[in-house]
Amino acid sequence: MGKGLTRVDRIVTLCMNPALDITTGTEVVRPTDKLRCSTPRYDPGGGGINVALVAQNLGAAAMAVFPAGGPAGELICNLLAAEGLASHRISIGGCTRESLTVNEASTNRQFRFVLPGPQLTVAEQTECLLQLRHAAAGASIVVASGSLPPGVPPDFYQQVANVCTELGVTFLLDTSGGGLTHVNSGVFLLKPSVRELRECVGRALETEDEQLAAAGEFIERGAARHLLVSLGAAGAMLVSRDRAQRFAAVPVTIPPGGSGVGAGDAMLAGVAVGLIRGWPVDEAARLGIATGAATLLTPGTAPCTRADAERLFLETEHPVDLDLVRSRDA
C-alpha cells in the first residue's frame, strides 16, 4: 500500500488490468528476423493508472487502486512511488501483464502488443471492490478506466457504479466490450471511442446523426448522464439528455518519439480535473481534449506535462451545438 490521502477533493482511479508498459524502437519491423532494439523505456500503465498520473500532473490530488502481482507488478509499484503517486495495491497470485510498443524508425509507424492480463479469483475481485470503497469514501470523483482481466465478470463496472452511488461519489468510466454493454446505471460520464460505441450497439454509425443517436440510447436507458465520444482526428462529441456538442481536435505536431498511447486515458483525466475544479462538463471536456492531445508530445506512455495541457487548452475551440432532434430520427 502506498501513502494515503485525506483530501475530499481527490480523484480515486481504479485500474483492474494494469500493465508494465515497455517502449522500444528498431529500424525496420520484419517477420522472422532477429530485431535489434533500442534501450527500453518502462512506464507504469493501464487505464486507471494513466488517468491518476495525468491528473496528478495537472495539479489534482489522485490515488490509484489496482491489483498487482509478480515482478511486473512490483516494478509498477516502484515506478509509481518514484512518481510520488498515492496508490493502493491489492496483491494477487497471478503476474501482472506487460505491454510492448515498438516504434519503427524507418517509417515512424508504431506496433503495439497487448497481453490479456492475469486471471483474478473471486476473492481478489471482492477485495478490489472493498478497497475501492475504502479509498473512495473520502473522494469527490472515482474514475474506472481500462479493460477487465480474465475471470472478472462483464458487470463488474456496474458493481463499481453501485458503490459510487451508495457513497454519493461522481463516477467516470472508460471501458469497452462487455464492460461497456453491462453498465445500466450510476455513471456520470461515459467515454467510449466511436469504435467502441459502434461495437456496443452493433451498427456502423457512419454519420454524425447515427453516432448521436447511439450515444443517446445510453442516456435514455439511464446508463450515464453524459457520453463523451472520442472521434480521433475528428475530435469528440459530448452528448447529454438535452444537449449535444461537437469539439474539434487540437492540431499538434508529433515530435520524434512522441506517442499516442494513453491519449484516451489522458482525456478522461482532464475531464476529471476540470470537474474537480468546479467547471461545467463542457469546459471539463475541453480540458480533456487538450490533455489528450498533449499526450502525443510525450514518449512511450509517459503522462503529459501540465504546461503542454494548459497551452493546448488555450488553443482548443469552443464546441458547436448539434441538432439532437434530427439525430433521434436517424
Coordinates of C-alpha atoms in Angstrom, one line a residue:
M1 CA 0.0 0.0 0.0
G2 CA 1.3 3.5 -0.8
K3 CA 0.8 6.7 1.1
G4 CA -2.8 7.8 1.7
L5 CA -4.7 11.0 1.2
T6 CA -7.3 12.7 3.3
R7 CA -8.4 15.5 1.0
V8 CA -12.1 15.2 -0.1
D9 CA -11.4 16.8 -3.5
R10 CA -9.2 13.9 -4.6
I11 CA -9.6 11.7 -7.6
V12 CA -9.5 7.9 -7.0
T13 CA -8.9 5.7 -10.0
L14 CA -9.5 2.0 -10.4
C15 CA -7.2 0.0 -12.8
M16 CA -8.4 -3.6 -12.9
N17 CA -5.8 -4.6 -15.5
P18 CA -2.6 -2.7 -15.0
A19 CA 0.4 -3.3 -17.2
L20 CA 4.1 -2.6 -17.2
D21 CA 4.5 -0.7 -20.5
I22 CA 7.7 -1.3 -22.3
T23 CA 8.6 1.0 -25.2
T24 CA 11.5 0.4 -27.6
G25 CA 12.4 1.0 -31.2
T26 CA 14.0 -0.7 -34.2
E27 CA 14.9 0.4 -37.7
V28 CA 12.5 -2.0 -39.6
V29 CA 10.0 -4.5 -38.2
R30 CA 10.3 -7.7 -40.2
P31 CA 8.9 -11.2 -39.6
T32 CA 11.3 -14.0 -38.6
D33 CA 14.3 -11.7 -38.4
K34 CA 16.0 -11.0 -35.1
L35 CA 15.3 -7.4 -34.5
R36 CA 17.9 -5.3 -32.6
C37 CA 16.0 -2.8 -30.4
S38 CA 16.9 0.4 -28.6
T39 CA 17.2 0.7 -24.9
P40 CA 13.7 0.1 -23.5
R41 CA 11.6 2.6 -21.5
Y42 CA 9.5 1.3 -18.6
D43 CA 6.3 3.0 -17.5
P44 CA 3.5 2.1 -15.2
G45 CA 0.4 1.6 -17.3
G46 CA -3.2 0.5 -17.6
G47 CA -6.1 2.9 -17.9
G48 CA -6.7 3.9 -14.3
I49 CA -3.0 4.3 -13.6
N50 CA -2.6 6.5 -16.6
V51 CA -5.5 8.6 -15.5
A52 CA -4.1 9.1 -12.0
L53 CA -0.7 10.1 -13.2
V54 CA -2.1 12.7 -15.6
A55 CA -4.5 14.1 -13.0
Q56 CA -1.6 14.5 -10.6
N57 CA 0.5 16.2 -13.3
L58 CA -2.4 18.6 -13.8
G59 CA -2.3 19.5 -10.1
A60 CA -5.1 17.3 -8.7
A61 CA -4.8 15.0 -5.7
A62 CA -5.0 11.5 -7.0
M63 CA -4.8 7.9 -5.9
A64 CA -4.7 4.7 -8.0
V65 CA -6.2 1.4 -6.7
F66 CA -5.2 -1.7 -8.6
P67 CA -4.5 -5.4 -8.3
A68 CA -0.8 -6.4 -8.9
G69 CA 1.4 -9.5 -8.7
G70 CA 4.7 -10.8 -9.8
P71 CA 7.9 -8.9 -10.9
A72 CA 6.0 -6.6 -13.3
G73 CA 3.5 -5.7 -10.5
E74 CA 6.3 -5.0 -8.2
L75 CA 8.1 -2.7 -10.7
I76 CA 4.9 -0.8 -11.4
C77 CA 4.6 -0.1 -7.6
N78 CA 8.2 1.1 -7.5
L79 CA 7.7 3.3 -10.6
L80 CA 4.6 4.9 -9.1
A81 CA 6.4 5.5 -5.8
A82 CA 9.1 7.3 -7.8
E83 CA 6.4 9.5 -9.4
G84 CA 5.1 10.3 -5.9
L85 CA 1.6 9.0 -6.7
A86 CA -0.5 7.7 -3.9
S87 CA -1.5 4.2 -4.6
H88 CA -3.2 1.1 -3.1
R89 CA -2.1 -2.2 -4.3
I90 CA -4.3 -5.4 -4.0
S91 CA -1.9 -8.3 -4.0
I92 CA -2.9 -11.1 -6.4
G93 CA -1.5 -14.6 -7.1
G94 CA -1.1 -14.0 -10.8
C95 CA 1.5 -12.0 -12.6
T96 CA 0.7 -8.5 -13.8
R97 CA 0.9 -8.3 -17.6
E98 CA 3.4 -6.5 -19.8
S99 CA 2.6 -4.5 -22.9
L100 CA 5.1 -3.8 -25.7
T101 CA 5.2 -0.8 -28.0
V102 CA 7.8 -0.9 -30.9
N103 CA 8.5 2.3 -32.9
E104 CA 9.7 1.6 -36.4
A105 CA 12.3 4.3 -37.1
S106 CA 12.3 4.0 -40.9
T107 CA 8.5 4.7 -41.3
N108 CA 7.6 6.3 -37.9
R109 CA 4.9 3.5 -37.6
Q110 CA 4.1 2.1 -34.2
F111 CA 3.4 -1.5 -33.3
R112 CA 1.6 -2.3 -30.0
F113 CA 1.4 -5.8 -28.4
V114 CA -1.1 -6.0 -25.6
L115 CA -1.4 -9.1 -23.4
P116 CA -4.6 -10.2 -21.7
G117 CA -3.6 -10.0 -18.1
P118 CA -3.7 -12.4 -15.1
Q119 CA -6.8 -14.4 -14.1
L120 CA -8.3 -12.8 -11.0
T121 CA -10.0 -15.1 -8.4
V122 CA -13.5 -14.2 -6.9
A123 CA -11.8 -13.4 -3.6
E124 CA -9.3 -11.0 -5.4
Q125 CA -12.2 -9.3 -7.2
T126 CA -14.1 -8.9 -3.9
E127 CA -11.0 -7.4 -2.3
C128 CA -10.7 -4.9 -5.2
L129 CA -14.2 -3.6 -4.5
L130 CA -13.7 -3.5 -0.8
Q131 CA -10.5 -1.5 -1.1
L132 CA -12.1 0.8 -3.7
R133 CA -14.9 1.5 -1.4
H134 CA -12.5 2.4 1.4
A135 CA -10.4 4.7 -0.9
A136 CA -13.4 6.3 -2.5
A137 CA -15.2 7.2 0.8
G138 CA -13.4 10.5 1.1
A139 CA -13.1 11.3 -2.6
S140 CA -15.1 13.5 -5.0
I141 CA -14.6 11.5 -8.2
V142 CA -13.9 7.9 -9.0
V143 CA -12.6 7.0 -12.4
A144 CA -12.5 3.5 -13.7
S145 CA -10.6 3.1 -17.0
G146 CA -9.3 0.1 -18.9
S147 CA -10.2 -3.5 -19.8
L148 CA -11.3 -6.2 -17.4
P149 CA -8.8 -9.0 -16.9
P150 CA -9.7 -12.7 -17.4
G151 CA -12.1 -14.1 -14.7
V152 CA -13.8 -10.8 -14.0
P153 CA -17.5 -10.7 -15.0
P154 CA -18.6 -8.2 -17.5
D155 CA -20.9 -6.5 -15.0
F156 CA -18.0 -5.6 -12.7
Y157 CA -18.1 -1.9 -13.6
Q158 CA -21.8 -1.8 -12.8
Q159 CA -20.8 -3.1 -9.3
V160 CA -18.3 -0.2 -9.1
A161 CA -21.1 2.2 -10.2
N162 CA -23.3 0.9 -7.4
V163 CA -20.5 1.5 -4.9
C164 CA -20.2 5.1 -6.1
T165 CA -23.9 5.7 -6.0
E166 CA -24.0 4.4 -2.4
L167 CA -21.1 6.8 -1.4
G168 CA -22.5 9.7 -3.4
V169 CA -19.3 10.0 -5.5
T170 CA -19.2 11.1 -9.1
F171 CA -18.3 8.1 -11.3
L172 CA -16.5 8.4 -14.7
L173 CA -16.0 5.3 -16.8
D174 CA -13.9 4.4 -19.9
T175 CA -14.1 0.8 -21.0
S176 CA -15.1 -1.4 -23.9
G177 CA -16.7 -4.8 -24.8
G178 CA -18.7 -6.5 -22.1
G179 CA -17.7 -3.9 -19.5
L180 CA -19.4 -1.3 -21.6
T181 CA -22.6 -3.2 -22.6
H182 CA -23.3 -4.3 -19.0
V183 CA -23.4 -0.8 -17.5
N184 CA -27.0 0.3 -16.9
S185 CA -26.9 3.0 -14.2
G186 CA -24.9 5.2 -11.9
V187 CA -22.3 6.7 -14.4
F188 CA -21.9 10.4 -14.6
L189 CA -19.8 10.4 -17.7
L190 CA -19.0 7.5 -20.1
K191 CA -16.1 8.0 -22.5
P192 CA -16.2 5.4 -25.4
S193 CA -14.4 5.8 -28.6
V194 CA -16.6 5.8 -31.7
R195 CA -15.3 2.3 -32.5
E196 CA -16.3 1.1 -29.0
L197 CA -19.7 2.7 -29.4
R198 CA -20.1 1.0 -32.8
E199 CA -19.2 -2.4 -31.4
C200 CA -21.5 -1.9 -28.5
V201 CA -24.7 -1.1 -30.5
G202 CA -23.8 -3.3 -33.4
R203 CA -24.3 -0.7 -36.1
A204 CA -21.9 1.1 -38.5
L205 CA -22.5 4.6 -37.2
E206 CA -21.2 6.2 -40.3
T207 CA -22.9 9.6 -39.9
E208 CA -22.8 12.1 -37.1
D209 CA -26.6 11.7 -36.6
E210 CA -26.2 8.0 -36.2
Q211 CA -23.4 8.5 -33.7
L212 CA -25.5 10.9 -31.7
A213 CA -28.5 8.6 -31.7
A214 CA -26.3 5.7 -30.5
A215 CA -24.9 7.8 -27.7
G216 CA -28.4 9.0 -26.8
E217 CA -29.5 5.4 -26.2
F218 CA -27.2 5.1 -23.2
I219 CA -28.7 8.3 -21.8
E220 CA -32.3 7.3 -22.4
R221 CA -31.9 4.0 -20.6
G222 CA -30.2 5.7 -17.6
A223 CA -26.8 4.2 -18.0
A224 CA -25.0 7.6 -18.0
R225 CA -25.8 11.3 -17.7
H226 CA -23.2 12.3 -20.3
L227 CA -21.3 10.5 -23.1
L228 CA -18.0 11.9 -24.4
V229 CA -17.4 10.1 -27.6
S230 CA -13.8 10.4 -28.9
L231 CA -13.5 10.6 -32.6
G232 CA -9.8 10.5 -33.1
A233 CA -8.5 13.1 -35.5
A234 CA -12.1 14.4 -35.9
G235 CA -12.3 15.5 -32.2
A236 CA -15.1 14.4 -29.9
M237 CA -18.8 14.9 -29.2
L238 CA -20.4 15.4 -25.8
V239 CA -24.0 14.1 -25.6
S240 CA -26.4 14.8 -22.8
R241 CA -30.2 14.4 -22.5
D242 CA -31.0 17.9 -23.7
R243 CA -27.8 19.0 -25.5
A244 CA -25.1 17.7 -27.8
Q245 CA -21.9 19.4 -28.7
R246 CA -19.0 18.7 -31.2
F247 CA -15.4 19.6 -30.3
A248 CA -12.7 20.0 -32.8
A249 CA -9.4 18.2 -32.3
V250 CA -6.4 20.2 -31.3
P251 CA -3.8 20.1 -34.1
V252 CA -0.4 19.1 -32.8
T253 CA 2.9 18.2 -34.5
I254 CA 4.1 14.9 -33.0
P255 CA 7.8 15.0 -32.3
P256 CA 10.2 12.1 -32.9
G257 CA 9.5 9.5 -30.2
G258 CA 6.1 11.0 -29.4
S259 CA 3.3 8.5 -28.8
G260 CA -0.5 8.4 -28.8
V261 CA -0.6 5.6 -26.3
G262 CA -2.7 6.6 -23.3
A263 CA -4.3 9.6 -25.0
G264 CA -7.8 8.4 -24.2
D265 CA -6.9 8.0 -20.6
A266 CA -5.4 11.5 -20.6
M267 CA -8.6 12.8 -22.0
L268 CA -10.6 11.3 -19.1
A269 CA -8.1 12.6 -16.6
G270 CA -8.5 16.1 -18.0
V271 CA -12.3 15.8 -17.7
A272 CA -12.0 14.6 -14.1
V273 CA -9.6 17.5 -13.2
G274 CA -12.0 20.0 -14.8
L275 CA -14.9 18.7 -12.7
I276 CA -12.7 18.8 -9.5
R277 CA -12.1 22.5 -10.4
G278 CA -15.9 23.1 -10.4
W279 CA -16.1 23.6 -14.2
P280 CA -19.2 22.7 -16.2
V281 CA -19.0 19.4 -18.0
D282 CA -18.4 21.0 -21.5
E283 CA -15.4 23.0 -20.2
A284 CA -14.1 19.9 -18.5
A285 CA -14.4 18.1 -21.8
R286 CA -12.3 20.9 -23.5
L287 CA -9.6 20.3 -20.9
G288 CA -9.8 16.6 -21.6
I289 CA -9.4 17.1 -25.4
A290 CA -6.3 19.4 -24.7
T291 CA -4.8 16.9 -22.3
G292 CA -5.3 14.0 -24.7
A293 CA -3.6 16.0 -27.4
A294 CA -0.7 16.9 -25.1
T295 CA 0.0 13.2 -24.6
L296 CA 1.0 13.0 -28.2
L297 CA 4.1 15.1 -27.3
T298 CA 5.5 12.6 -24.8
P299 CA 7.4 9.3 -25.3
G300 CA 6.0 5.9 -24.6
T301 CA 3.1 6.0 -22.1
A302 CA 4.6 8.9 -20.1
P303 CA 2.0 11.3 -18.8
C304 CA 1.7 14.7 -20.5
T305 CA 3.0 17.8 -18.8
R306 CA 0.8 20.5 -17.2
A307 CA 2.4 23.1 -19.3
D308 CA 1.6 21.4 -22.6
A309 CA -2.0 20.7 -21.5
E310 CA -2.7 24.2 -20.4
R311 CA -1.1 25.7 -23.6
L312 CA -3.2 23.4 -25.8
F313 CA -6.3 24.2 -23.7
L314 CA -6.0 27.9 -24.7
E315 CA -5.9 26.7 -28.4
T316 CA -9.0 24.5 -28.0
E317 CA -12.0 25.8 -29.8
H318 CA -15.3 26.2 -28.1
P319 CA -17.8 23.4 -29.0
V320 CA -20.5 23.7 -31.7
D321 CA -24.1 22.7 -30.7
L322 CA -25.6 19.8 -32.7
D323 CA -29.2 19.0 -33.6
L324 CA -30.4 16.4 -31.2
V325 CA -33.9 16.2 -32.7
R326 CA -32.6 15.3 -36.1
S327 CA -30.3 12.6 -34.6
R328 CA -33.2 10.9 -32.8
D329 CA -34.8 10.3 -36.2
A330 CA -31.6 8.7 -37.6

